[in-house]
Amino acid sequence: MQVLLISTYDLGRQPFGLASPAAWLRAEGLEVTCADLSRSPLPQDAVREAGLVAFFLPMHTATRMALPAIDRVRALNPSARLVAYGLYAPLNESLLRERGVETILGPEFEEELVETTLKGCTTDAGRATTLKGRPTLPRIDFKTPDRSSLPALERYAKLQMPDGSKRVVGYTEGSRGCKHLCRHCPIVPVYQGRFRAIPVETVLADIGAQVAAGAQHVTFGDPDFFNGVTHALRIVRGLASEHPGVSYDVTIKVEHLVRHADALPELAATNCAFITSAVESIDNHVLARLAKGHTRADFERAVTLCRAAGVPLSPTFVAFTPWTTTQGYAELLDEIERLDLVDHVAPIQLAIRLLITAGSPLLELPEIREIAGPFNARSLTHPWVHANPEVDRLQHEIERLVGRHVNAPRHELFNAVRRIVSSPATASALVSRSAIPYLTEPWYC
């Protein structure tokens, strides 16, 4: 059987979610074609020849973009069996089945994808990964991803250096899932506080193959690299030993940055270019409602610790929530400036609006249930409207501004946002003071 694996969007990086199952399927002697629609058009000949077409759905944007692609595949090849796999597949099971997807696979999908391909059967594995009970999370023997049929790394997002140069970026994962239960996170309904470590030797083999293909920097896509801090340090030590000129970036929760502060100097020593951390808010009330596990003071402490260790911190935010006020938003801008983080924050982070996805633990909160509309199949969210129309107007204006000036310098866009929020008399123009490396396609949803 010919198998077609499709990714629609994965943050401008070469999709691990195609390379990993490709290795599993090819090990069984199956013919596999990988199509990354963020880099190339839908391969119509491959669609027509495929007996099974599987869509990788790791995130919200990827899932929205997959829906019209699913329709096109069905039109080109009505007899092909359709599969959806990845984090957002079980979260949107009903909608996907309505579009003709027969098989829904949730976390640790590789083995089940092989089984459903070889046996020609459908499975309800995705249903078991939703909020009902605490399902068994499969343990699989990870294989080294096979990236042989994916677009070259040079075609993906680069690492922009402060001196203006750019580095070719690879992508891998040291673990999946997360131990934490942040209410707004789409990982929580699926993994429910669990994570799986990928063997160090498998991770290093994947990195080695990408370095051989030209990677000069590696992004680790773990939801929290320090979920298993000992495991994480083994990986970066191996990376530094085997590829001393290759830099990397990781994502780590604020509470872990504070708790494992003693590990930060080792990240710096092993060539960590920056740490992404989902700060989300500086309002302690909002942080408590999101169950983030840290406070504003913890965030400030994390900035100090990372700076002292010599590793830049790149915070991300959910700037607009039902609890956001115009005054609170202005205070967020003040805090970013005060902590000298203007050039550390991707401008899109100043416009992010809280998404209430299917099965979100946010729906456990009475105040969210009061404002959340019915699930919208077009946006894949429960839409909500702020009690203060001015907050929604501000969010839309800033989102339009950032969208029109995607490639503008960060401090210039920050100044523009500041002018929208502040009066001309109080808005001050900033100059770039502490540029840091960053990926040319920023963290999004």
Short mmCIF file of N, CA and C in Angstrom, two decimals, residues 152-312:
data_model
loop_
_atom_site.label_atom_id
_atom_site.label_comp_id
_atom_site.label_asym_id
_atom_site.label_seq_id
_atom_site.Cartn_x
_atom_site.Cartn_y
_atom_site.Cartn_z
N ALA A 152 14.33 20.27 1.99
CA ALA A 152 15.61 20.55 2.63
C ALA A 152 15.44 21.55 3.77
N LEU A 153 16.29 21.43 4.79
CA LEU A 153 16.22 22.32 5.94
C LEU A 153 16.34 23.79 5.55
N GLU A 154 17.07 24.07 4.47
CA GLU A 154 17.26 25.45 4.04
C GLU A 154 15.95 26.14 3.67
N ARG A 155 14.91 25.35 3.42
CA ARG A 155 13.63 25.93 3.01
C ARG A 155 12.76 26.33 4.20
N TYR A 156 13.24 26.03 5.40
CA TYR A 156 12.44 26.31 6.59
C TYR A 156 12.94 27.56 7.32
N ALA A 157 12.28 27.88 8.42
CA ALA A 157 12.65 29.05 9.21
C ALA A 157 14.12 29.00 9.61
N LYS A 158 14.72 30.16 9.72
CA LYS A 158 16.13 30.28 10.09
C LYS A 158 16.26 30.86 11.50
N LEU A 159 17.46 30.76 12.04
CA LEU A 159 17.78 31.45 13.28
C LEU A 159 18.42 32.78 12.91
N GLN A 160 17.73 33.86 13.24
CA GLN A 160 18.24 35.21 12.96
C GLN A 160 19.19 35.62 14.07
N MET A 161 20.43 35.90 13.71
CA MET A 161 21.43 36.28 14.69
C MET A 161 21.49 37.80 14.84
N PRO A 162 21.93 38.29 15.99
CA PRO A 162 22.00 39.75 16.21
C PRO A 162 22.88 40.47 15.19
N ASP A 163 23.88 39.79 14.63
CA ASP A 163 24.76 40.44 13.66
C ASP A 163 24.18 40.46 12.24
N GLY A 164 22.94 39.95 12.08
CA GLY A 164 22.29 39.95 10.77
C GLY A 164 22.42 38.66 10.00
N SER A 165 23.30 37.77 10.43
CA SER A 165 23.46 36.48 9.75
C SER A 165 22.32 35.54 10.15
N LYS A 166 22.17 34.47 9.38
CA LYS A 166 21.12 33.49 9.66
C LYS A 166 21.72 32.09 9.66
N ARG A 167 21.14 31.23 10.50
CA ARG A 167 21.60 29.85 10.59
C ARG A 167 20.48 28.90 10.19
N VAL A 168 20.87 27.80 9.55
CA VAL A 168 19.92 26.76 9.17
C VAL A 168 19.50 26.01 10.44
N VAL A 169 18.19 25.77 10.55
CA VAL A 169 17.63 25.22 11.79
C VAL A 169 17.07 23.82 11.56
N GLY A 170 17.42 22.90 12.45
CA GLY A 170 16.79 21.59 12.52
C GLY A 170 15.79 21.57 13.67
N TYR A 171 15.05 20.50 13.75
CA TYR A 171 14.02 20.39 14.80
C TYR A 171 13.93 18.95 15.27
N THR A 172 13.85 18.75 16.58
CA THR A 172 13.64 17.42 17.13
C THR A 172 12.88 17.52 18.44
N GLU A 173 12.61 16.38 19.05
CA GLU A 173 11.89 16.33 20.32
C GLU A 173 12.61 15.37 21.25
N GLY A 174 12.77 15.80 22.50
CA GLY A 174 13.36 14.94 23.51
C GLY A 174 12.32 14.27 24.37
N SER A 175 11.09 14.78 24.31
CA SER A 175 9.99 14.21 25.08
C SER A 175 8.69 14.69 24.49
N ARG A 176 7.61 14.02 24.89
CA ARG A 176 6.26 14.42 24.48
C ARG A 176 5.38 14.54 25.71
N GLY A 177 4.34 15.35 25.59
CA GLY A 177 3.43 15.53 26.71
C GLY A 177 4.01 16.47 27.75
N CYS A 178 3.33 16.56 28.90
CA CYS A 178 3.76 17.49 29.94
C CYS A 178 3.20 17.05 31.29
N LYS A 179 3.98 17.26 32.34
CA LYS A 179 3.55 16.88 33.68
C LYS A 179 2.55 17.87 34.26
N HIS A 180 2.40 19.02 33.64
CA HIS A 180 1.63 20.10 34.24
C HIS A 180 0.23 20.19 33.64
N LEU A 181 -0.63 20.95 34.31
CA LEU A 181 -2.06 20.98 33.97
C LEU A 181 -2.57 22.40 33.76
N CYS A 182 -1.82 23.19 33.03
CA CYS A 182 -2.27 24.56 32.72
C CYS A 182 -3.62 24.50 32.01
N ARG A 183 -4.58 25.30 32.46
CA ARG A 183 -5.96 25.15 31.98
C ARG A 183 -6.14 25.46 30.50
N HIS A 184 -5.34 26.36 29.96
CA HIS A 184 -5.54 26.79 28.59
C HIS A 184 -4.76 25.94 27.58
N CYS A 185 -3.96 25.00 28.06
CA CYS A 185 -3.05 24.26 27.19
C CYS A 185 -3.75 23.08 26.53
N PRO A 186 -3.63 22.92 25.21
CA PRO A 186 -4.29 21.81 24.52
C PRO A 186 -3.65 20.46 24.81
N ILE A 187 -2.45 20.45 25.39
CA ILE A 187 -1.81 19.19 25.74
C ILE A 187 -2.54 18.49 26.88
N VAL A 188 -3.11 19.28 27.78
CA VAL A 188 -3.69 18.74 29.01
C VAL A 188 -4.82 17.75 28.76
N PRO A 189 -5.84 18.06 27.92
CA PRO A 189 -6.91 17.09 27.72
C PRO A 189 -6.44 15.75 27.15
N VAL A 190 -5.31 15.77 26.46
CA VAL A 190 -4.82 14.55 25.81
C VAL A 190 -3.86 13.78 26.71
N TYR A 191 -2.84 14.47 27.24
CA TYR A 191 -1.84 13.78 28.04
C TYR A 191 -2.18 13.72 29.53
N GLN A 192 -3.01 14.62 30.01
CA GLN A 192 -3.49 14.61 31.39
C GLN A 192 -2.36 14.48 32.41
N GLY A 193 -1.36 15.35 32.26
CA GLY A 193 -0.29 15.42 33.25
C GLY A 193 0.81 14.39 33.09
N ARG A 194 0.91 13.74 31.93
CA ARG A 194 1.95 12.73 31.72
C ARG A 194 2.85 13.13 30.56
N PHE A 195 4.05 12.57 30.56
CA PHE A 195 4.94 12.81 29.43
C PHE A 195 5.76 11.55 29.17
N ARG A 196 6.29 11.47 27.98
CA ARG A 196 7.10 10.33 27.56
C ARG A 196 8.46 10.84 27.09
N ALA A 197 9.53 10.29 27.65
CA ALA A 197 10.89 10.65 27.23
C ALA A 197 11.30 9.81 26.03
N ILE A 198 11.90 10.47 25.05
CA ILE A 198 12.46 9.79 23.89
C ILE A 198 13.91 9.45 24.21
N PRO A 199 14.37 8.23 23.95
CA PRO A 199 15.73 7.84 24.34
C PRO A 199 16.79 8.83 23.82
N VAL A 200 17.77 9.09 24.66
CA VAL A 200 18.81 10.05 24.32
C VAL A 200 19.50 9.68 23.01
N GLU A 201 19.78 8.39 22.82
CA GLU A 201 20.50 7.98 21.62
C GLU A 201 19.66 8.21 20.36
N THR A 202 18.33 8.09 20.48
CA THR A 202 17.45 8.35 19.34
C THR A 202 17.45 9.83 19.00
N VAL A 203 17.37 10.67 20.03
CA VAL A 203 17.38 12.12 19.82
C VAL A 203 18.69 12.55 19.17
N LEU A 204 19.81 12.04 19.68
CA LEU A 204 21.11 12.44 19.15
C LEU A 204 21.31 11.93 17.73
N ALA A 205 20.77 10.76 17.43
CA ALA A 205 20.87 10.26 16.05
C ALA A 205 20.08 11.15 15.10
N ASP A 206 18.93 11.62 15.54
CA ASP A 206 18.13 12.52 14.71
C ASP A 206 18.86 13.84 14.50
N ILE A 207 19.45 14.36 15.57
CA ILE A 207 20.22 15.60 15.45
C ILE A 207 21.40 15.41 14.51
N GLY A 208 22.10 14.29 14.66
CA GLY A 208 23.26 14.04 13.80
C GLY A 208 22.90 14.02 12.33
N ALA A 209 21.76 13.41 12.01
CA ALA A 209 21.32 13.36 10.61
C ALA A 209 21.01 14.76 10.08
N GLN A 210 20.44 15.60 10.94
CA GLN A 210 20.11 16.95 10.50
C GLN A 210 21.35 17.83 10.39
N VAL A 211 22.30 17.64 11.27
CA VAL A 211 23.57 18.38 11.15
C VAL A 211 24.27 17.99 9.85
N ALA A 212 24.23 16.71 9.53
CA ALA A 212 24.82 16.26 8.27
C ALA A 212 24.10 16.87 7.07
N ALA A 213 22.81 17.21 7.27
CA ALA A 213 22.03 17.82 6.19
C ALA A 213 22.13 19.34 6.19
N GLY A 214 22.96 19.90 7.08
CA GLY A 214 23.20 21.34 7.06
C GLY A 214 22.73 22.12 8.26
N ALA A 215 22.11 21.47 9.25
CA ALA A 215 21.62 22.21 10.42
C ALA A 215 22.77 22.80 11.22
N GLN A 216 22.62 24.07 11.57
CA GLN A 216 23.60 24.76 12.41
C GLN A 216 23.02 25.09 13.79
N HIS A 217 21.73 24.87 13.92
CA HIS A 217 21.01 25.15 15.16
C HIS A 217 19.87 24.14 15.25
N VAL A 218 19.48 23.76 16.47
CA VAL A 218 18.40 22.79 16.67
C VAL A 218 17.37 23.37 17.63
N THR A 219 16.11 23.32 17.23
CA THR A 219 15.02 23.66 18.13
C THR A 219 14.47 22.38 18.74
N PHE A 220 14.38 22.36 20.07
CA PHE A 220 13.74 21.24 20.75
C PHE A 220 12.27 21.61 20.98
N GLY A 221 11.37 20.75 20.47
CA GLY A 221 9.96 21.07 20.53
C GLY A 221 9.24 20.56 21.75
N ASP A 222 9.96 20.06 22.75
CA ASP A 222 9.31 19.56 23.96
C ASP A 222 8.45 20.66 24.59
N PRO A 223 7.21 20.35 24.99
CA PRO A 223 6.39 21.36 25.67
C PRO A 223 7.08 21.96 26.89
N ASP A 224 7.87 21.13 27.61
CA ASP A 224 8.71 21.64 28.69
C ASP A 224 9.96 20.77 28.75
N PHE A 225 11.07 21.33 28.34
CA PHE A 225 12.33 20.58 28.24
C PHE A 225 12.79 20.06 29.60
N PHE A 226 12.37 20.74 30.68
CA PHE A 226 12.77 20.34 32.02
C PHE A 226 11.73 19.49 32.72
N ASN A 227 10.77 18.93 32.00
CA ASN A 227 9.89 17.94 32.63
C ASN A 227 10.71 16.80 33.20
N GLY A 228 11.74 16.43 32.48
CA GLY A 228 12.72 15.46 32.97
C GLY A 228 14.09 16.09 32.86
N VAL A 229 14.50 16.83 33.87
CA VAL A 229 15.69 17.68 33.76
C VAL A 229 16.95 16.84 33.57
N THR A 230 17.04 15.69 34.23
CA THR A 230 18.22 14.84 34.06
C THR A 230 18.32 14.34 32.63
N HIS A 231 17.20 13.91 32.08
CA HIS A 231 17.14 13.46 30.69
C HIS A 231 17.55 14.60 29.75
N ALA A 232 17.03 15.79 30.00
CA ALA A 232 17.31 16.94 29.15
C ALA A 232 18.80 17.27 29.15
N LEU A 233 19.42 17.25 30.33
CA LEU A 233 20.84 17.59 30.40
C LEU A 233 21.70 16.53 29.70
N ARG A 234 21.28 15.28 29.74
CA ARG A 234 22.02 14.25 29.01
C ARG A 234 21.99 14.53 27.51
N ILE A 235 20.85 15.00 27.04
CA ILE A 235 20.74 15.30 25.61
C ILE A 235 21.66 16.44 25.21
N VAL A 236 21.62 17.56 25.97
CA VAL A 236 22.42 18.72 25.55
C VAL A 236 23.91 18.48 25.75
N ARG A 237 24.25 17.65 26.72
CA ARG A 237 25.67 17.29 26.86
C ARG A 237 26.12 16.48 25.64
N GLY A 238 25.27 15.55 25.22
CA GLY A 238 25.60 14.78 24.02
C GLY A 238 25.69 15.64 22.78
N LEU A 239 24.77 16.59 22.65
CA LEU A 239 24.78 17.51 21.51
C LEU A 239 26.07 18.32 21.49
N ALA A 240 26.43 18.88 22.65
CA ALA A 240 27.64 19.70 22.71
C ALA A 240 28.89 18.89 22.43
N SER A 241 28.89 17.63 22.89
CA SER A 241 30.06 16.77 22.68
C SER A 241 30.21 16.36 21.22
N GLU A 242 29.09 15.99 20.60
CA GLU A 242 29.15 15.47 19.23
C GLU A 242 29.17 16.58 18.18
N HIS A 243 28.55 17.73 18.49
CA HIS A 243 28.44 18.83 17.52
C HIS A 243 28.71 20.16 18.24
N PRO A 244 29.95 20.42 18.62
CA PRO A 244 30.26 21.59 19.45
C PRO A 244 29.92 22.93 18.82
N GLY A 245 29.79 23.02 17.52
CA GLY A 245 29.48 24.30 16.91
C GLY A 245 28.00 24.56 16.71
N VAL A 246 27.15 23.60 17.12
CA VAL A 246 25.71 23.71 16.88
C VAL A 246 25.03 24.29 18.11
N SER A 247 24.24 25.32 17.91
CA SER A 247 23.47 25.92 19.01
C SER A 247 22.08 25.29 19.06
N TYR A 248 21.32 25.64 20.09
CA TYR A 248 19.97 25.09 20.22
C TYR A 248 19.10 26.03 21.04
N ASP A 249 17.78 25.80 20.98
CA ASP A 249 16.85 26.51 21.86
C ASP A 249 15.86 25.52 22.43
N VAL A 250 15.30 25.85 23.59
CA VAL A 250 14.38 24.97 24.30
C VAL A 250 13.23 25.79 24.88
N THR A 251 12.18 25.10 25.30
CA THR A 251 11.04 25.71 25.99
C THR A 251 10.99 25.17 27.41
N ILE A 252 10.94 26.06 28.39
CA ILE A 252 10.95 25.66 29.80
C ILE A 252 9.98 26.55 30.57
N LYS A 253 9.16 25.94 31.44
CA LYS A 253 8.23 26.69 32.28
C LYS A 253 8.98 27.59 33.27
N VAL A 254 8.33 28.70 33.61
CA VAL A 254 8.91 29.63 34.59
C VAL A 254 9.24 28.91 35.89
N GLU A 255 8.32 28.09 36.39
CA GLU A 255 8.56 27.43 37.67
C GLU A 255 9.76 26.50 37.61
N HIS A 256 10.03 25.90 36.45
CA HIS A 256 11.19 25.04 36.31
C HIS A 256 12.48 25.85 36.19
N LEU A 257 12.40 27.02 35.57
CA LEU A 257 13.57 27.89 35.50
C LEU A 257 14.01 28.29 36.90
N VAL A 258 13.04 28.56 37.77
CA VAL A 258 13.36 28.94 39.15
C VAL A 258 13.82 27.72 39.95
N ARG A 259 13.09 26.60 39.79
CA ARG A 259 13.40 25.40 40.59
C ARG A 259 14.74 24.80 40.20
N HIS A 260 15.06 24.84 38.91
CA HIS A 260 16.30 24.21 38.43
C HIS A 260 17.31 25.27 37.97
N ALA A 261 17.39 26.34 38.72
CA ALA A 261 18.30 27.44 38.35
C ALA A 261 19.73 26.96 38.25
N ASP A 262 20.09 25.92 39.02
CA ASP A 262 21.46 25.43 38.99
C ASP A 262 21.82 24.78 37.66
N ALA A 263 20.80 24.43 36.85
CA ALA A 263 21.06 23.81 35.55
C ALA A 263 21.25 24.83 34.44
N LEU A 264 20.87 26.08 34.68
CA LEU A 264 20.92 27.09 33.62
C LEU A 264 22.34 27.37 33.12
N PRO A 265 23.35 27.46 34.00
CA PRO A 265 24.71 27.67 33.48
C PRO A 265 25.15 26.56 32.53
N GLU A 266 24.68 25.32 32.75
CA GLU A 266 25.06 24.24 31.85
C GLU A 266 24.41 24.41 30.48
N LEU A 267 23.19 24.96 30.46
CA LEU A 267 22.58 25.27 29.16
C LEU A 267 23.43 26.28 28.41
N ALA A 268 23.87 27.31 29.12
CA ALA A 268 24.73 28.32 28.49
C ALA A 268 26.03 27.69 27.98
N ALA A 269 26.60 26.81 28.77
CA ALA A 269 27.87 26.19 28.42
C ALA A 269 27.75 25.25 27.23
N THR A 270 26.56 24.71 27.00
CA THR A 270 26.36 23.78 25.88
C THR A 270 25.76 24.48 24.66
N ASN A 271 25.81 25.82 24.64
CA ASN A 271 25.47 26.61 23.45
C ASN A 271 23.97 26.80 23.25
N CYS A 272 23.22 26.96 24.36
CA CYS A 272 21.80 27.30 24.25
C CYS A 272 21.67 28.76 23.83
N ALA A 273 21.02 29.00 22.70
CA ALA A 273 20.90 30.36 22.16
C ALA A 273 19.84 31.17 22.88
N PHE A 274 18.75 30.54 23.28
CA PHE A 274 17.71 31.21 24.06
C PHE A 274 16.73 30.18 24.59
N ILE A 275 15.98 30.59 25.61
CA ILE A 275 14.94 29.76 26.22
C ILE A 275 13.60 30.44 26.00
N THR A 276 12.64 29.71 25.44
CA THR A 276 11.27 30.19 25.34
C THR A 276 10.53 29.78 26.61
N SER A 277 9.74 30.69 27.16
CA SER A 277 8.95 30.35 28.35
C SER A 277 7.57 30.96 28.23
N ALA A 278 6.54 30.14 28.43
CA ALA A 278 5.16 30.60 28.31
C ALA A 278 4.75 31.32 29.60
N VAL A 279 5.08 32.60 29.65
CA VAL A 279 4.78 33.41 30.83
C VAL A 279 3.29 33.70 30.90
N GLU A 280 2.69 34.00 29.77
CA GLU A 280 1.25 34.23 29.55
C GLU A 280 0.75 35.56 30.09
N SER A 281 1.09 35.91 31.34
CA SER A 281 0.54 37.14 31.94
C SER A 281 1.43 37.57 33.09
N ILE A 282 1.33 38.86 33.45
CA ILE A 282 2.00 39.33 34.67
C ILE A 282 0.98 39.60 35.77
N ASP A 283 -0.29 39.30 35.49
CA ASP A 283 -1.37 39.49 36.46
C ASP A 283 -1.55 38.19 37.24
N ASN A 284 -1.32 38.24 38.54
CA ASN A 284 -1.39 37.02 39.35
C ASN A 284 -2.78 36.39 39.34
N HIS A 285 -3.82 37.22 39.21
CA HIS A 285 -5.17 36.66 39.13
C HIS A 285 -5.33 35.84 37.85
N VAL A 286 -4.85 36.37 36.74
CA VAL A 286 -4.94 35.65 35.47
C VAL A 286 -4.10 34.38 35.53
N LEU A 287 -2.91 34.46 36.08
CA LEU A 287 -2.04 33.29 36.19
C LEU A 287 -2.70 32.20 37.01
N ALA A 288 -3.42 32.59 38.06
CA ALA A 288 -4.12 31.60 38.89
C ALA A 288 -5.27 30.96 38.12
N ARG A 289 -5.99 31.76 37.34
CA ARG A 289 -7.11 31.21 36.57
C ARG A 289 -6.60 30.25 35.49
N LEU A 290 -5.42 30.53 34.95
CA LEU A 290 -4.83 29.65 33.95
C LEU A 290 -4.07 28.47 34.56
N ALA A 291 -3.95 28.46 35.90
CA ALA A 291 -3.22 27.39 36.62
C ALA A 291 -1.80 27.26 36.10
N LYS A 292 -1.12 28.39 35.96
CA LYS A 292 0.23 28.37 35.37
C LYS A 292 1.30 27.86 36.32
N GLY A 293 1.06 27.96 37.62
CA GLY A 293 2.06 27.45 38.55
C GLY A 293 3.18 28.43 38.85
N HIS A 294 3.05 29.68 38.40
CA HIS A 294 4.04 30.69 38.75
C HIS A 294 3.33 32.03 38.99
N THR A 295 4.07 32.97 39.56
CA THR A 295 3.57 34.31 39.82
C THR A 295 4.39 35.33 39.04
N ARG A 296 3.94 36.56 39.11
CA ARG A 296 4.71 37.63 38.45
C ARG A 296 6.12 37.71 39.03
N ALA A 297 6.25 37.56 40.34
CA ALA A 297 7.56 37.60 40.97
C ALA A 297 8.44 36.46 40.47
N ASP A 298 7.85 35.29 40.24
CA ASP A 298 8.61 34.16 39.70
C ASP A 298 9.14 34.49 38.30
N PHE A 299 8.31 35.12 37.50
CA PHE A 299 8.74 35.52 36.15
C PHE A 299 9.93 36.47 36.24
N GLU A 300 9.82 37.46 37.09
CA GLU A 300 10.92 38.42 37.24
C GLU A 300 12.18 37.71 37.72
N ARG A 301 12.01 36.74 38.62
CA ARG A 301 13.15 35.96 39.11
C ARG A 301 13.76 35.15 37.98
N ALA A 302 12.92 34.56 37.13
CA ALA A 302 13.42 33.76 36.01
C ALA A 302 14.23 34.61 35.05
N VAL A 303 13.78 35.83 34.79
CA VAL A 303 14.53 36.74 33.92
C VAL A 303 15.92 37.00 34.51
N THR A 304 15.96 37.25 35.80
CA THR A 304 17.23 37.52 36.48
C THR A 304 18.15 36.31 36.43
N LEU A 305 17.59 35.13 36.67
CA LEU A 305 18.39 33.90 36.68
C LEU A 305 18.96 33.59 35.30
N CYS A 306 18.12 33.71 34.28
CA CYS A 306 18.59 33.43 32.92
C CYS A 306 19.66 34.44 32.49
N ARG A 307 19.45 35.69 32.84
CA ARG A 307 20.42 36.72 32.48
C ARG A 307 21.76 36.45 33.18
N ALA A 308 21.70 36.07 34.45
CA ALA A 308 22.93 35.79 35.19
C ALA A 308 23.66 34.58 34.62
N ALA A 309 22.89 33.61 34.13
CA ALA A 309 23.49 32.40 33.56
C ALA A 309 24.02 32.62 32.15
N GLY A 310 23.58 33.71 31.52
CA GLY A 310 24.03 34.00 30.16
C GLY A 310 23.19 33.37 29.07
N VAL A 311 21.93 33.06 29.39
CA VAL A 311 21.01 32.50 28.39
C VAL A 311 19.81 33.43 28.26
N PRO A 312 19.59 34.03 27.09
CA PRO A 312 18.45 34.94 26.94
C PRO A 312 17.12 34.22 27.13
#
